[in-house]
N, CA and C atoms as an extended XYZ file, in Angstrom:
348
Properties=species:S:1:pos:R:3:atomname:S:1:resname:S:1:resid:I:1 pbc="F F F"
N       -65.624       24.479       40.251 N   MET     1
C       -65.661       23.330       41.086 CA  MET     1
C       -66.212       23.791       42.697 C   MET     1
N       -66.716       23.310       42.912 N   ASP     2
C       -66.965       23.879       44.662 CA  ASP     2
C       -67.364       22.735       45.453 C   ASP     2
N       -66.713       22.769       46.474 N   LEU     3
C       -67.062       22.097       48.207 CA  LEU     3
C       -67.841       20.724       47.965 C   LEU     3
N       -69.454       20.356       47.406 N   GLY     4
C       -70.146       19.567       47.013 CA  GLY     4
C       -69.603       18.659       46.177 C   GLY     4
N       -69.513       19.553       44.729 N   THR     5
C       -68.472       18.816       44.057 CA  THR     5
C       -67.691       17.510       44.075 C   THR     5
N       -66.500       18.478       45.217 N   ILE     6
C       -65.550       17.412       45.631 CA  ILE     6
C       -66.141       16.482       46.437 C   ILE     6
N       -67.001       16.702       47.140 N   TYR     7
C       -67.482       15.858       48.348 CA  TYR     7
C       -67.987       14.639       47.332 C   TYR     7
N       -68.600       15.006       46.201 N   SER     8
C       -69.530       13.921       45.342 CA  SER     8
C       -68.436       12.883       44.776 C   SER     8
N       -67.684       13.769       44.240 N   ARG     9
C       -66.538       13.077       43.542 CA  ARG     9
C       -65.565       12.082       44.552 C   ARG     9
N       -65.341       12.430       45.697 N   LEU    10
C       -64.978       11.672       46.606 CA  LEU    10
C       -66.029       10.340       47.265 C   LEU    10
N       -66.897       10.603       47.266 N   GLU    11
C       -68.144       10.037       47.559 CA  GLU    11
C       -67.959        8.200       46.853 C   GLU    11
N       -67.916        9.084       45.519 N   ASN    12
C       -68.246        8.552       44.209 CA  ASN    12
C       -66.847        7.290       43.906 C   ASN    12
N       -65.858        7.659       44.700 N   GLY    13
C       -64.248        7.275       44.139 CA  GLY    13
C       -63.825        7.634       42.823 C   GLY    13
N       -64.130        8.600       42.206 N   GLU    14
C       -63.959        9.385       41.248 CA  GLU    14
C       -62.747       10.592       41.321 C   GLU    14
N       -61.532       10.759       42.536 N   LEU    15
C       -60.594       11.014       42.703 CA  LEU    15
C       -59.517       10.385       42.946 C   LEU    15
N       -58.439       10.541       42.176 N   ASP    16
C       -57.045        9.652       41.763 CA  ASP    16
C       -56.903        9.298       42.515 C   ASP    16
N       -55.946       10.247       43.480 N   SER    17
C       -55.039       10.695       44.509 CA  SER    17
C       -55.655       11.615       45.810 C   SER    17
N       -54.678       11.521       46.676 N   PRO    18
C       -55.239       12.231       47.597 CA  PRO    18
C       -54.296       13.992       47.344 C   PRO    18
N       -53.718       13.939       46.593 N   GLU    19
C       -53.151       15.322       45.815 CA  GLU    19
C       -53.962       15.915       45.108 C   GLU    19
N       -55.184       15.162       44.609 N   GLU    20
C       -55.890       15.597       43.443 CA  GLU    20
C       -56.955       16.382       44.298 C   GLU    20
N       -57.557       15.564       45.638 N   PHE    21
C       -58.062       16.016       46.350 CA  PHE    21
C       -57.601       17.219       47.251 C   PHE    21
N       -56.371       17.803       47.708 N   ILE    22
C       -55.739       18.771       47.802 CA  ILE    22
C       -55.634       19.917       46.838 C   ILE    22
N       -55.444       19.725       45.234 N   ARG    23
C       -55.865       20.025       44.579 CA  ARG    23
C       -56.914       21.036       44.395 C   ARG    23
N       -58.039       20.091       44.191 N   LEU    24
C       -59.104       20.833       43.947 CA  LEU    24
C       -59.862       21.641       44.873 C   LEU    24
N       -59.481       21.042       46.334 N   VAL    25
C       -59.912       22.309       47.997 CA  VAL    25
C       -59.206       23.346       47.227 C   VAL    25
N       -58.167       23.939       47.350 N   ARG    26
C       -57.106       24.907       46.831 CA  ARG    26
C       -57.691       25.837       45.685 C   ARG    26
N       -58.105       25.067       44.782 N   LEU    27
C       -58.457       25.638       43.709 CA  LEU    27
C       -59.906       26.355       44.044 C   LEU    27
N       -60.532       25.788       44.715 N   VAL    28
C       -62.070       26.016       45.179 CA  VAL    28
C       -61.912       27.381       46.570 C   VAL    28
N       -60.845       27.359       46.996 N   PHE    29
C       -60.886       28.952       47.878 CA  PHE    29
C       -59.986       29.712       46.887 C   PHE    29
N       -58.881       29.496       46.463 N   GLU    30
C       -58.475       30.388       44.714 CA  GLU    30
C       -58.991       31.157       44.214 C   GLU    30
N       -60.389       30.130       43.345 N   ASN    31
C       -61.251       30.384       42.343 CA  ASN    31
C       -62.173       31.728       43.265 C   ASN    31
N       -62.522       31.456       44.894 N   ALA    32
C       -63.333       32.865       45.362 CA  ALA    32
C       -62.632       33.714       45.677 C   ALA    32
N       -61.154       33.888       45.694 N   VAL    33
C       -60.750       34.978       45.993 CA  VAL    33
C       -60.035       35.775       44.622 C   VAL    33
N       -59.818       34.904       43.769 N   THR    34
C       -59.769       35.430       42.391 CA  THR    34
C       -61.020       36.105       42.019 C   THR    34
N       -62.333       35.477       42.088 N   PHE    35
C       -63.306       36.041       41.222 CA  PHE    35
C       -64.119       36.930       42.330 C   PHE    35
N       -63.965       37.036       43.466 N   ASN    36
C       -64.371       38.205       44.489 CA  ASN    36
C       -63.750       39.249       45.242 C   ASN    36
N       -62.977       40.150       43.886 N   THR    37
C       -62.445       41.310       43.596 CA  THR    37
C       -62.692       42.535       44.323 C   THR    37
N       -64.010       43.093       45.045 N   MET    38
C       -64.251       44.041       45.350 CA  MET    38
C       -63.743       44.426       47.175 C   MET    38
N       -62.922       45.257       47.297 N   PRO    39
C       -62.712       45.621       48.276 CA  PRO    39
C       -63.128       45.229       49.610 C   PRO    39
N       -62.700       44.149       50.364 N   HIS    40
C       -63.354       44.057       51.900 CA  HIS    40
C       -64.528       43.219       51.942 C   HIS    40
N       -63.936       42.228       50.303 N   SER    41
C       -65.248       41.132       50.275 CA  SER    41
C       -65.139       39.965       51.588 C   SER    41
N       -66.688       39.899       51.298 N   PHE    42
C       -66.728       38.562       52.972 CA  PHE    42
C       -66.624       37.873       52.125 C   PHE    42
N       -66.491       37.457       50.763 N   VAL    43
C       -66.402       35.794       50.418 CA  VAL    43
C       -64.862       35.745       50.240 C   VAL    43
N       -64.105       36.674       49.697 N   ALA    44
C       -62.592       36.796       49.389 CA  ALA    44
C       -62.118       36.590       50.656 C   ALA    44
N       -62.272       37.496       51.915 N   SER    45
C       -61.608       37.325       53.206 CA  SER    45
C       -62.019       35.981       54.100 C   SER    45
N       -63.022       35.622       53.900 N   THR    46
C       -63.200       34.144       54.003 CA  THR    46
C       -62.473       32.936       53.491 C   THR    46
N       -62.756       33.548       52.098 N   ALA    47
C       -61.890       32.255       51.373 CA  ALA    47
C       -59.969       31.994       51.628 C   ALA    47
N       -59.599       33.036       51.735 N   ARG    48
C       -58.244       33.284       52.388 CA  ARG    48
C       -57.669       32.619       53.574 C   ARG    48
N       -58.858       33.111       54.666 N   SER    49
C       -58.924       32.325       55.743 CA  SER    49
C       -59.217       30.726       55.752 C   SER    49
N       -59.992       30.458       54.944 N   LEU    50
C       -60.585       29.066       54.760 CA  LEU    50
C       -58.857       28.260       54.345 C   LEU    50
N       -58.701       29.057       52.881 N   LEU    51
C       -57.312       28.545       52.453 CA  LEU    51
C       -56.088       28.330       53.173 C   LEU    51
N       -55.803       29.078       54.310 N   ALA    52
C       -54.847       29.084       54.817 CA  ALA    52
C       -54.810       27.972       56.013 C   ALA    52
N       -56.134       28.261       56.462 N   PHE    53
C       -56.446       26.738       57.730 CA  PHE    53
C       -56.333       25.839       56.829 C   PHE    53
N       -56.874       25.921       55.523 N   PHE    54
C       -56.761       24.235       55.090 CA  PHE    54
C       -55.100       23.907       54.681 C   PHE    54
N       -54.710       25.209       54.680 N   ASN    55
C       -52.932       24.284       54.077 CA  ASN    55
C       -52.674       23.702       55.411 C   ASN    55
N       -52.555       25.189       56.689 N   SER    56
C       -52.334       24.563       57.829 CA  SER    56
C       -52.262       23.428       58.523 C   SER    56
N       -53.222       22.656       58.139 N   LYS    57
C       -53.691       21.704       58.141 CA  LYS    57
C       -53.624       20.292       57.331 C   LYS    57
N       -53.549       20.667       56.317 N   ILE    58
C       -53.095       19.760       54.870 CA  ILE    58
C       -51.565       19.354       54.983 C   ILE    58
N       -50.858       19.912       55.423 N   ARG    59
C       -49.784       20.309       55.515 CA  ARG    59
C       -48.982       19.065       55.994 C   ARG    59
N       -49.443       18.307       56.930 N   THR    60
C       -48.744       16.971       57.675 CA  THR    60
C       -49.289       16.013       56.529 C   THR    60
N       -49.944       16.170       56.107 N   VAL    61
C       -51.092       15.111       55.313 CA  VAL    61
C       -49.813       15.120       54.148 C   VAL    61
N       -49.567       16.013       53.596 N   GLU    62
C       -48.362       16.305       52.338 CA  GLU    62
C       -47.076       15.874       52.475 C   GLU    62
N       -46.433       15.874       53.980 N   CYS    63
C       -45.349       15.765       54.156 CA  CYS    63
C       -45.139       13.708       54.358 C   CYS    63
N       -46.483       13.032       54.750 N   VAL    64
C       -46.614       11.859       54.787 CA  VAL    64
C       -46.696       11.572       52.871 C   VAL    64
N       -47.032       12.095       52.673 N   LEU    65
C       -47.604       11.494       50.946 CA  LEU    65
C       -46.017       11.989       50.576 C   LEU    65
N       -45.284       12.829       50.469 N   ASP    66
C       -43.738       12.403       49.984 CA  ASP    66
C       -42.929       11.634       50.527 C   ASP    66
N       -43.016       11.502       52.139 N   VAL    67
C       -41.780       10.556       52.179 CA  VAL    67
C       -42.862        9.367       51.792 C   VAL    67
N       -43.551        9.143       51.423 N   SER    68
C       -44.497        7.712       50.876 CA  SER    68
C       -44.064        7.692       49.694 C   SER    68
N       -44.513        8.603       48.756 N   HIS    69
C       -43.492        8.556       47.242 CA  HIS    69
C       -42.054        8.525       47.115 C   HIS    69
N       -41.530        9.085       48.137 N   LYS    70
C       -39.971        8.737       48.023 CA  LYS    70
C       -39.228        7.388       48.271 C   LYS    70
N       -40.139        6.760       49.547 N   ASN    71
C       -40.121        5.369       49.898 CA  ASN    71
C       -40.651        4.306       48.966 C   ASN    71
N       -41.622        4.633       47.990 N   LYS    72
C       -41.733        3.762       46.825 CA  LYS    72
C       -40.571        4.122       45.780 C   LYS    72
N       -39.707        5.361       45.745 N   LYS    73
C       -39.237        5.135       44.950 CA  LYS    73
C       -37.829        4.504       44.773 C   LYS    73
N       -37.301        4.815       46.243 N   LEU    74
C       -36.451        4.192       47.042 CA  LEU    74
C       -36.585        2.405       46.717 C   LEU    74
N       -38.135        2.068       47.063 N   THR    75
C       -38.160        0.616       46.804 CA  THR    75
C       -37.725        0.341       45.111 C   THR    75
N       -38.566        0.850       44.202 N   ASN    76
C       -38.728        0.874       43.208 CA  ASN    76
C       -36.727        0.608       42.664 C   ASN    76
N       -36.081        1.036       43.080 N   ARG    77
C       -34.815        1.477       42.726 CA  ARG    77
C       -34.218       -0.008       43.473 C   ARG    77
N       -34.567        0.134       44.783 N   ASN    78
C       -33.503       -1.222       45.230 CA  ASN    78
C       -34.136       -2.315       44.336 C   ASN    78
N       -35.286       -2.371       44.047 N   LYS    79
C       -35.968       -3.676       43.635 CA  LYS    79
C       -34.907       -3.780       42.108 C   LYS    79
N       -34.792       -2.944       41.108 N   ALA    80
C       -34.024       -2.499       39.928 CA  ALA    80
C       -32.567       -3.487       40.624 C   ALA    80
N       -31.891       -2.793       41.308 N   GLN    81
C       -30.916       -3.074       41.566 CA  GLN    81
C       -30.256       -4.443       41.754 C   GLN    81
N       -31.612       -4.913       42.637 N   ARG    82
C       -31.705       -6.286       42.730 CA  ARG    82
C       -31.135       -7.129       42.035 C   ARG    82
N       -32.384       -7.127       41.001 N   GLU    83
C       -32.570       -7.703       39.719 CA  GLU    83
C       -31.068       -7.488       38.961 C   GLU    83
N       -30.629       -6.310       38.400 N   GLY    84
C       -29.026       -6.154       37.918 CA  GLY    84
C       -28.774       -7.234       38.673 C   GLY    84
N       -28.612       -7.199       39.927 N   CYS    85
C       -27.229       -7.897       40.397 CA  CYS    85
C       -27.392       -9.342       40.013 C   CYS    85
N       -29.182       -9.849       40.340 N   HIS    86
C       -29.320      -11.435       39.902 CA  HIS    86
C       -28.607      -11.793       38.862 C   HIS    86
N       -28.965      -10.355       37.770 N   GLU    87
C       -28.870      -10.847       36.286 CA  GLU    87
C       -27.352      -10.838       36.049 C   GLU    87
N       -26.414      -10.084       37.042 N   ARG    88
C       -25.195      -10.160       36.208 CA  ARG    88
C       -24.363      -11.101       37.177 C   ARG    88
N       -25.246      -11.859       38.240 N   PHE    89
C       -24.436      -13.060       38.721 CA  PHE    89
C       -24.817      -14.362       38.026 C   PHE    89
N       -26.418      -14.534       37.294 N   HIS    90
C       -26.276      -15.730       36.686 CA  HIS    90
C       -25.506      -15.175       35.297 C   HIS    90
N       -25.263      -14.548       34.605 N   SER    91
C       -24.649      -13.998       33.308 CA  SER    91
C       -23.272      -14.331       33.531 C   SER    91
N       -23.004      -14.008       34.638 N   THR    92
C       -21.433      -14.537       34.352 CA  THR    92
C       -20.916      -15.500       34.947 C   THR    92
N       -21.672      -16.578       36.120 N   ARG    93
C       -21.481      -18.020       36.062 CA  ARG    93
C       -20.922      -18.933       34.782 C   ARG    93
N       -19.860      -19.567       35.480 N   ALA    94
C       -19.599      -20.535       34.534 CA  ALA    94
C       -19.020      -21.704       35.120 C   ALA    94
N       -20.201      -22.844       34.658 N   GLY    95
C       -20.013      -23.887       35.502 CA  GLY    95
C       -20.034      -23.978       36.670 C   GLY    95
N       -20.831      -23.195       37.471 N   GLY    96
C       -20.403      -23.402       38.682 CA  GLY    96
C       -19.281      -22.613       39.589 C   GLY    96
N       -18.746      -21.994       38.443 N   LYS    97
C       -17.510      -21.331       39.043 CA  LYS    97
C       -17.253      -20.081       39.323 C   LYS    97
N       -17.230      -19.490       40.301 N   SER    98
C       -16.754      -17.496       40.308 CA  SER    98
C       -16.352      -17.019       39.257 C   SER    98
N       -16.374      -16.020       38.536 N   MET    99
C       -15.798      -15.087       37.604 CA  MET    99
C       -15.306      -13.922       37.945 C   MET    99
N       -14.257      -13.132       37.605 N   GLN   100
C       -14.342      -11.630       37.757 CA  GLN   100
C       -15.750      -10.742       37.627 C   GLN   100
N       -15.649       -9.927       38.069 N   VAL   101
C       -16.709       -9.013       37.681 CA  VAL   101
C       -16.174       -7.306       38.024 C   VAL   101
N       -15.693       -6.443       37.313 N   HIS   102
C       -15.633       -5.549       37.489 CA  HIS   102
C       -14.231       -5.642       38.588 C   HIS   102
N       -13.507       -6.598       38.215 N   GLY   103
C       -12.483       -6.533       39.198 CA  GLY   103
C       -12.105       -7.668       40.699 C   GLY   103
N       -13.917       -8.411       40.605 N   THR   104
C       -14.115       -8.520       42.235 CA  THR   104
C       -14.647      -10.296       42.018 C   THR   104
N       -14.012      -10.521       42.841 N   ALA   105
C       -14.750      -12.108       42.588 CA  ALA   105
C       -16.108      -12.418       42.807 C   ALA   105
N       -17.024      -12.836       42.195 N   LEU   106
C       -18.626      -12.866       42.242 CA  LEU   106
C       -18.271      -14.053       42.341 C   LEU   106
N       -18.815      -14.374       43.967 N   ARG   107
C       -19.288      -16.122       44.134 CA  ARG   107
C       -20.805      -16.280       44.188 C   ARG   107
N       -21.354      -15.420       45.126 N   GLN   108
C       -22.751      -15.072       45.186 CA  GLN   108
C       -23.262      -14.180       45.504 C   GLN   108
N       -24.326      -13.960       44.758 N   CYS   109
C       -25.037      -12.579       44.650 CA  CYS   109
C       -25.168      -12.457       45.935 C   CYS   109
N       -25.029      -10.918       46.763 N   PRO   110
C       -25.227      -10.468       48.432 CA  PRO   110
C       -26.927      -10.656       48.476 C   PRO   110
N       -27.697      -10.417       47.326 N   HIS   111
C       -28.781      -10.553       47.437 CA  HIS   111
C       -29.524      -11.795       47.831 C   HIS   111
N       -28.477      -13.112       46.887 N   LEU   112
C       -29.181      -14.181       47.161 CA  LEU   112
C       -28.931      -14.697       48.204 C   LEU   112
N       -27.867      -14.257       49.212 N   ALA   113
C       -27.560      -14.976       50.198 CA  ALA   113
C       -28.270      -14.182       51.543 C   ALA   113
N       -28.872      -13.114       51.056 N   SER   114
C       -29.818      -12.357       52.180 CA  SER   114
C       -31.231      -12.963       52.257 C   SER   114
N       -31.271      -13.652       51.011 N   GLY   115
C       -32.877      -14.138       51.013 CA  GLY   115
C       -33.858      -13.066       50.120 C   GLY   115
N       -33.077      -11.689       50.038 N   GLN   116
C       -34.043      -10.815       49.426 CA  GLN   116
C       -34.486      -11.456       47.515 C   GLN   116
């Protein structure tokens, strides 16, 4: 893997996610350090510097991605909770009268009331 290949894959839409891009760039620099083991190797020292620079710049992007993934998980969980609430509400109604669910009178699903 090299930066030219990453660029080509990016241009051709072959990278599936920002995380894959980050992983591949790190791999390039890590490989340069791994395979240039001579003491004071210009390639290895430059790769270490570039990796440190890349990591410092990409940290903000990773934070945004983490927040985005957490929000997506919360959104999916909230959607599942709403659907479950609607199902419980509709399955416990009997002739338009409210019924007791877990000891609480269920008159109307709270999500339906708020328009969700």
